[in-house]
mmCIF file with all atom_site columns, C-alpha atoms in Angstrom:
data_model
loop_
_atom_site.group_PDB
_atom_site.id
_atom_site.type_symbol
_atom_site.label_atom_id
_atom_site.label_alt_id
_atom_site.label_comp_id
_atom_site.label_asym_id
_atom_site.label_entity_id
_atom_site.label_seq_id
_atom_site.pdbx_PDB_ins_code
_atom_site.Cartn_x
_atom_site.Cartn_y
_atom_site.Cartn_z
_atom_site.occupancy
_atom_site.B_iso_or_equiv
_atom_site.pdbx_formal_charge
_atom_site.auth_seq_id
_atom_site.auth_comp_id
_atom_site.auth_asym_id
_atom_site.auth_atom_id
_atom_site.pdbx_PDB_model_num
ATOM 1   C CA . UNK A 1 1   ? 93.448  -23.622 24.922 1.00 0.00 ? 186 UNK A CA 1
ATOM 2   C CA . UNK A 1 2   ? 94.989  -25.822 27.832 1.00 0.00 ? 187 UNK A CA 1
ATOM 3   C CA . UNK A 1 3   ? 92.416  -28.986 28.112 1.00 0.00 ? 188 UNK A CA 1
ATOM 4   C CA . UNK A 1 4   ? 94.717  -30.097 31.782 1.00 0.00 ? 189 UNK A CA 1
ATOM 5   C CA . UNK A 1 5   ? 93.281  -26.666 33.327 1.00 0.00 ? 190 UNK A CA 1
ATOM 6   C CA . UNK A 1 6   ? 90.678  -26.267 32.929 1.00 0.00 ? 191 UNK A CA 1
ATOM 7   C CA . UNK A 1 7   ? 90.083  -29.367 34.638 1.00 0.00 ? 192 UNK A CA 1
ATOM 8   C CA . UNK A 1 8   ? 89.268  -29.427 38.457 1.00 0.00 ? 193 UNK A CA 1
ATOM 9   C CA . UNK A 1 9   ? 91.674  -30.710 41.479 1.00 0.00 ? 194 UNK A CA 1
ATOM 10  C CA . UNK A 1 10  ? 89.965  -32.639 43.869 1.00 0.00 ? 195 UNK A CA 1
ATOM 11  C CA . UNK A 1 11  ? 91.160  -31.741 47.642 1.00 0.00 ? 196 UNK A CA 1
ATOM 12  C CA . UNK A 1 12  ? 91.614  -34.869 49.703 1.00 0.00 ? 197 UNK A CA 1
ATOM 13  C CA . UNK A 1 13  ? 90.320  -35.464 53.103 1.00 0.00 ? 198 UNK A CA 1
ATOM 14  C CA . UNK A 1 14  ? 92.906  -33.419 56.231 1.00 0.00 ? 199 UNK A CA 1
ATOM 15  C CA . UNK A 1 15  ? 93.778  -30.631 53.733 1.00 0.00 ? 200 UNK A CA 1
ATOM 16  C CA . UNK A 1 16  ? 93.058  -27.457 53.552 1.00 0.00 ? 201 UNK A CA 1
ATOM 17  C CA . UNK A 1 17  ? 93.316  -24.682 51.195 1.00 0.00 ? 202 UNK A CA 1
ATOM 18  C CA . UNK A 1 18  ? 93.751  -21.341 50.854 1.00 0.00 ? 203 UNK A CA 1
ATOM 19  C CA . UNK A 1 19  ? 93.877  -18.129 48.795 1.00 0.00 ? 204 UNK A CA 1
ATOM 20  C CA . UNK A 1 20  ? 94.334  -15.118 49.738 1.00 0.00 ? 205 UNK A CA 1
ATOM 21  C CA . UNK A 1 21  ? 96.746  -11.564 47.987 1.00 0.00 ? 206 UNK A CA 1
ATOM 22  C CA . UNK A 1 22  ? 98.016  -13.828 45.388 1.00 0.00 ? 207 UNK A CA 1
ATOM 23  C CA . UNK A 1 23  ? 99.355  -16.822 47.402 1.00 0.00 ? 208 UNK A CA 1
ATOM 24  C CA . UNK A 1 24  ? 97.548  -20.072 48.083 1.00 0.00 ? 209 UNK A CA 1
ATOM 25  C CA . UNK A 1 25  ? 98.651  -22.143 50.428 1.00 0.00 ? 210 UNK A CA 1
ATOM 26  C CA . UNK A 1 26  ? 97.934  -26.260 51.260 1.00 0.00 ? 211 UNK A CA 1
ATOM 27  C CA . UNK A 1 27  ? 98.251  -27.709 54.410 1.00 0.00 ? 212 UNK A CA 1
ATOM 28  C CA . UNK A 1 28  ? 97.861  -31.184 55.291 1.00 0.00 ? 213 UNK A CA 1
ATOM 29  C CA . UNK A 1 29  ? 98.933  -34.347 57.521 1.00 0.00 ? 214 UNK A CA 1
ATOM 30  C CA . UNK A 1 30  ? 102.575 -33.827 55.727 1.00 0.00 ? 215 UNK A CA 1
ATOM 31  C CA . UNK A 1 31  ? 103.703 -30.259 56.038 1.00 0.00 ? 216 UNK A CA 1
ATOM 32  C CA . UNK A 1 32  ? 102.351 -27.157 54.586 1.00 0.00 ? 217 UNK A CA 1
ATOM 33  C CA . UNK A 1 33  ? 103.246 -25.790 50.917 1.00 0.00 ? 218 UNK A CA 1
ATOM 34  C CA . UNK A 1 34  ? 102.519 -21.868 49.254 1.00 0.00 ? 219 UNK A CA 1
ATOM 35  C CA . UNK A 1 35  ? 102.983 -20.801 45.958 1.00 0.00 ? 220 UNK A CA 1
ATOM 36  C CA . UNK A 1 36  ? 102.684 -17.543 44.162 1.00 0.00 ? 221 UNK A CA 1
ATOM 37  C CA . UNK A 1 37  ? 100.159 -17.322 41.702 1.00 0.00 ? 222 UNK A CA 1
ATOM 38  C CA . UNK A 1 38  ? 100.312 -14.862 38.718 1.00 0.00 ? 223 UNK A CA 1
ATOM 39  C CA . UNK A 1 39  ? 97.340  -11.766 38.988 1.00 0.00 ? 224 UNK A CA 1
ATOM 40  C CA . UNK A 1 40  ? 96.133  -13.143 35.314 1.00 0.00 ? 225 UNK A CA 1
ATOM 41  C CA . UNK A 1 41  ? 94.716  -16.063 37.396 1.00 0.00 ? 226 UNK A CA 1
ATOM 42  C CA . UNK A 1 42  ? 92.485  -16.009 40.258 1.00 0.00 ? 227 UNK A CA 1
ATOM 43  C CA . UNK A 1 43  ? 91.812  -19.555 42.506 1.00 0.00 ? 228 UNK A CA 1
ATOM 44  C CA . UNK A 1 44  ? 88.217  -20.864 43.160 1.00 0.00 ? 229 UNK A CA 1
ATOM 45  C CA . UNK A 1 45  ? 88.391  -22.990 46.199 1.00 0.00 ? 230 UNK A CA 1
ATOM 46  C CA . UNK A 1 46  ? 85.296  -24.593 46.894 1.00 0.00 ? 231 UNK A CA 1
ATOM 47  C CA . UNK A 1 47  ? 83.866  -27.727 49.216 1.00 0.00 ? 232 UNK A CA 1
ATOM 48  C CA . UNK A 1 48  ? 86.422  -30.466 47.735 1.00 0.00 ? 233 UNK A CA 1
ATOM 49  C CA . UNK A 1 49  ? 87.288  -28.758 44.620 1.00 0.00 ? 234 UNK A CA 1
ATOM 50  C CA . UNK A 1 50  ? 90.218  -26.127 43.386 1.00 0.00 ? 235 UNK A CA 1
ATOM 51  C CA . UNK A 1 51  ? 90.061  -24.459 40.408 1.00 0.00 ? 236 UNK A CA 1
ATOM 52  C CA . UNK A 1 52  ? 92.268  -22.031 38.178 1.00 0.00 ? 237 UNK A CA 1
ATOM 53  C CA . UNK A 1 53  ? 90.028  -19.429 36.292 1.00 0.00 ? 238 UNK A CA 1
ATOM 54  C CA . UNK A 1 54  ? 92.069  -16.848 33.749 1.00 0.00 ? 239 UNK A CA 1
ATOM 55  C CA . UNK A 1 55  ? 90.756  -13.196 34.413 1.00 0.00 ? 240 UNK A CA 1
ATOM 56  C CA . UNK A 1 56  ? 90.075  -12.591 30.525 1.00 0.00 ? 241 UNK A CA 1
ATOM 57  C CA . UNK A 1 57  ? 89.468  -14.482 27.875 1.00 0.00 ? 242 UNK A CA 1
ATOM 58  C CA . UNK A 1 58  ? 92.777  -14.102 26.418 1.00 0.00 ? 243 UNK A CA 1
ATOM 59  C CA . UNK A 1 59  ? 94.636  -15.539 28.841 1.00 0.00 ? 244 UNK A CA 1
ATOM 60  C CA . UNK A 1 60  ? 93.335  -18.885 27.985 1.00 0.00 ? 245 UNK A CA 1
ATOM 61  C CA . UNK A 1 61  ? 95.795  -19.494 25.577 1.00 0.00 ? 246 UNK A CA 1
ATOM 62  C CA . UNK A 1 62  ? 98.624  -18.734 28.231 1.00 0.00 ? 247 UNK A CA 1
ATOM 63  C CA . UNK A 1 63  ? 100.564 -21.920 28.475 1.00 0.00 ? 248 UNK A CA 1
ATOM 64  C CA . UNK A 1 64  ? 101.070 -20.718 32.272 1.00 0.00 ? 249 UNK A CA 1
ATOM 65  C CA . UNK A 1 65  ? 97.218  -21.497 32.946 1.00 0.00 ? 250 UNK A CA 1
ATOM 66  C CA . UNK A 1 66  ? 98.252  -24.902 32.871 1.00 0.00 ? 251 UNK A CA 1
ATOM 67  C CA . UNK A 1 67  ? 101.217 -24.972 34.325 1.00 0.00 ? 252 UNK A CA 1
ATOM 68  C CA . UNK A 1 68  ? 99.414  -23.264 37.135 1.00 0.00 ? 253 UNK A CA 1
ATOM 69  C CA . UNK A 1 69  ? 97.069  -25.919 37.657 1.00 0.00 ? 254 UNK A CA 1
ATOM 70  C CA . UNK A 1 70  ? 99.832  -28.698 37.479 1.00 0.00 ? 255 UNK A CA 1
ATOM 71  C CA . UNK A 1 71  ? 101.858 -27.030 40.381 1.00 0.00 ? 256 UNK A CA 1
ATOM 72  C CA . UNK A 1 72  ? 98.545  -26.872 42.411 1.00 0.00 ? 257 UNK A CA 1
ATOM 73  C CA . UNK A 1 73  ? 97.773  -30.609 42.033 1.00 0.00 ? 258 UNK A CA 1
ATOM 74  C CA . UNK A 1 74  ? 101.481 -31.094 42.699 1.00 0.00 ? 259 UNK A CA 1
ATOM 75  C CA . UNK A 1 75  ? 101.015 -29.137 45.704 1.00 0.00 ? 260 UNK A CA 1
ATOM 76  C CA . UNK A 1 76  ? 97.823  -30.907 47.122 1.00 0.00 ? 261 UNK A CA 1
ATOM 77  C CA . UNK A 1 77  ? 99.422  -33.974 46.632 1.00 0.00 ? 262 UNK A CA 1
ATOM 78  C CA . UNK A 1 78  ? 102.580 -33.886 47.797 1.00 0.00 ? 263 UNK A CA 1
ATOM 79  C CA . UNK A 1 79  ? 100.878 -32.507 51.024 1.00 0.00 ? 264 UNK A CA 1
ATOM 80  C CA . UNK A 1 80  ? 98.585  -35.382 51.584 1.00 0.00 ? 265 UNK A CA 1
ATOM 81  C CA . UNK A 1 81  ? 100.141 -38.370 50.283 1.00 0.00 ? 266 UNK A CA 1
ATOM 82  C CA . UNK A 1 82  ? 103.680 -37.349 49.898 1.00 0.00 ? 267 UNK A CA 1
ATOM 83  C CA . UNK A 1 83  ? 105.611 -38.639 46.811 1.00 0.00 ? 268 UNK A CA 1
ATOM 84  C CA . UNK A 1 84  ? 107.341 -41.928 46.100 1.00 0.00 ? 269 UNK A CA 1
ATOM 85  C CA . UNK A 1 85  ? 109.277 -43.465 43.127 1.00 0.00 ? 270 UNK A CA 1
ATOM 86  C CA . UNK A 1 86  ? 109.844 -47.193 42.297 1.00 0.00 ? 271 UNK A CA 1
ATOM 87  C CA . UNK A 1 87  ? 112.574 -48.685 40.949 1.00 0.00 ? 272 UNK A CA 1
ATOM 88  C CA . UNK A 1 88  ? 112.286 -51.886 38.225 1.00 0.00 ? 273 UNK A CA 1
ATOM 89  C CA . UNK A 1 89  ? 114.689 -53.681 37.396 1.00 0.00 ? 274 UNK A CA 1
ATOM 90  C CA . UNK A 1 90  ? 114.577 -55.892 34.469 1.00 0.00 ? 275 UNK A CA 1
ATOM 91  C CA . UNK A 1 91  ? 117.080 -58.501 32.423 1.00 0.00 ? 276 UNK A CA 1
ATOM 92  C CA . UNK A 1 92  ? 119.719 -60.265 33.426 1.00 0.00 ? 277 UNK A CA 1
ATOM 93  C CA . UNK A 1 93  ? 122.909 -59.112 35.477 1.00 0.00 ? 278 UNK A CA 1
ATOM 94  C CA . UNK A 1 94  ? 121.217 -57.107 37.920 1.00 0.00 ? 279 UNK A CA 1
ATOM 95  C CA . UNK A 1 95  ? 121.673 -57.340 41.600 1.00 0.00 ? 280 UNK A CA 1
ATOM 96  C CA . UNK A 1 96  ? 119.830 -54.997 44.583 1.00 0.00 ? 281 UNK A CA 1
ATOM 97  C CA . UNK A 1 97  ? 119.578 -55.946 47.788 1.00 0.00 ? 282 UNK A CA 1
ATOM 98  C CA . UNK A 1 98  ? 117.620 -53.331 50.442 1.00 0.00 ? 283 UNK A CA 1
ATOM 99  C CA . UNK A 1 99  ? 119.470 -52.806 53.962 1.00 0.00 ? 284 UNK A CA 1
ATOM 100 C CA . UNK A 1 100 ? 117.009 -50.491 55.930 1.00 0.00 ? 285 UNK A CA 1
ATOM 101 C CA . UNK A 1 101 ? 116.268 -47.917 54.030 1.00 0.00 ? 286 UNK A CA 1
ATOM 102 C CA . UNK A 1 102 ? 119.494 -47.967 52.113 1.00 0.00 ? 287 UNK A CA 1
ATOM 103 C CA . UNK A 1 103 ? 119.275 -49.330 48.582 1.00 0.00 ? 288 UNK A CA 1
#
């Protein structure tokens, strides 16, 4: 049993969900993002809260429940706050300098 789904995703503030024949779909100040979700799982949207539920009981030991879930916080994220990386560099012998946006 997956202990990362079954675990609620909080909706920011400026998004919106939906879910509707099998897609949802997250829209927010960034762009808008859908993904297909498999019939063994239905989304619960409610107030500030999304939530994967398996139909049956055996489908909670699916490894796809969770991977569900993941892609959905992915989504909500990536819609709202967009995604960065950082680089670190450590030691000695290392040189960066940032022109712009150029690295």
């Amino acid at each position: 049993m997956s202990r990362i789904a079954k675990n609620a995703i909080k909706i920011l503030n400026g998004t919106s969900c939906n879910f509707e024949n099998g897609i949802f779909t997250a829209k927010g100040k960034l762009g808008e993002m859908t993904l297909s979700i498999k019939p063994s799982f239905k989304i619960s949207i409610t107030n500030d809260e999304v939530s994967v539920i398996p139909i049956n009981e055996d489908i909670k030991k699916d490894p796809n429940w969770g991977t569900t879930r993941a892609l959905i916080a992915n989504i909500i994220h990536g819609v709202s706050e967009g995604f960065s990386k950082t680089l670190e560099l450590n030691g000695t012998g290392y040189r960066a300098s940032v022109s712009g946006s150029t690295l």
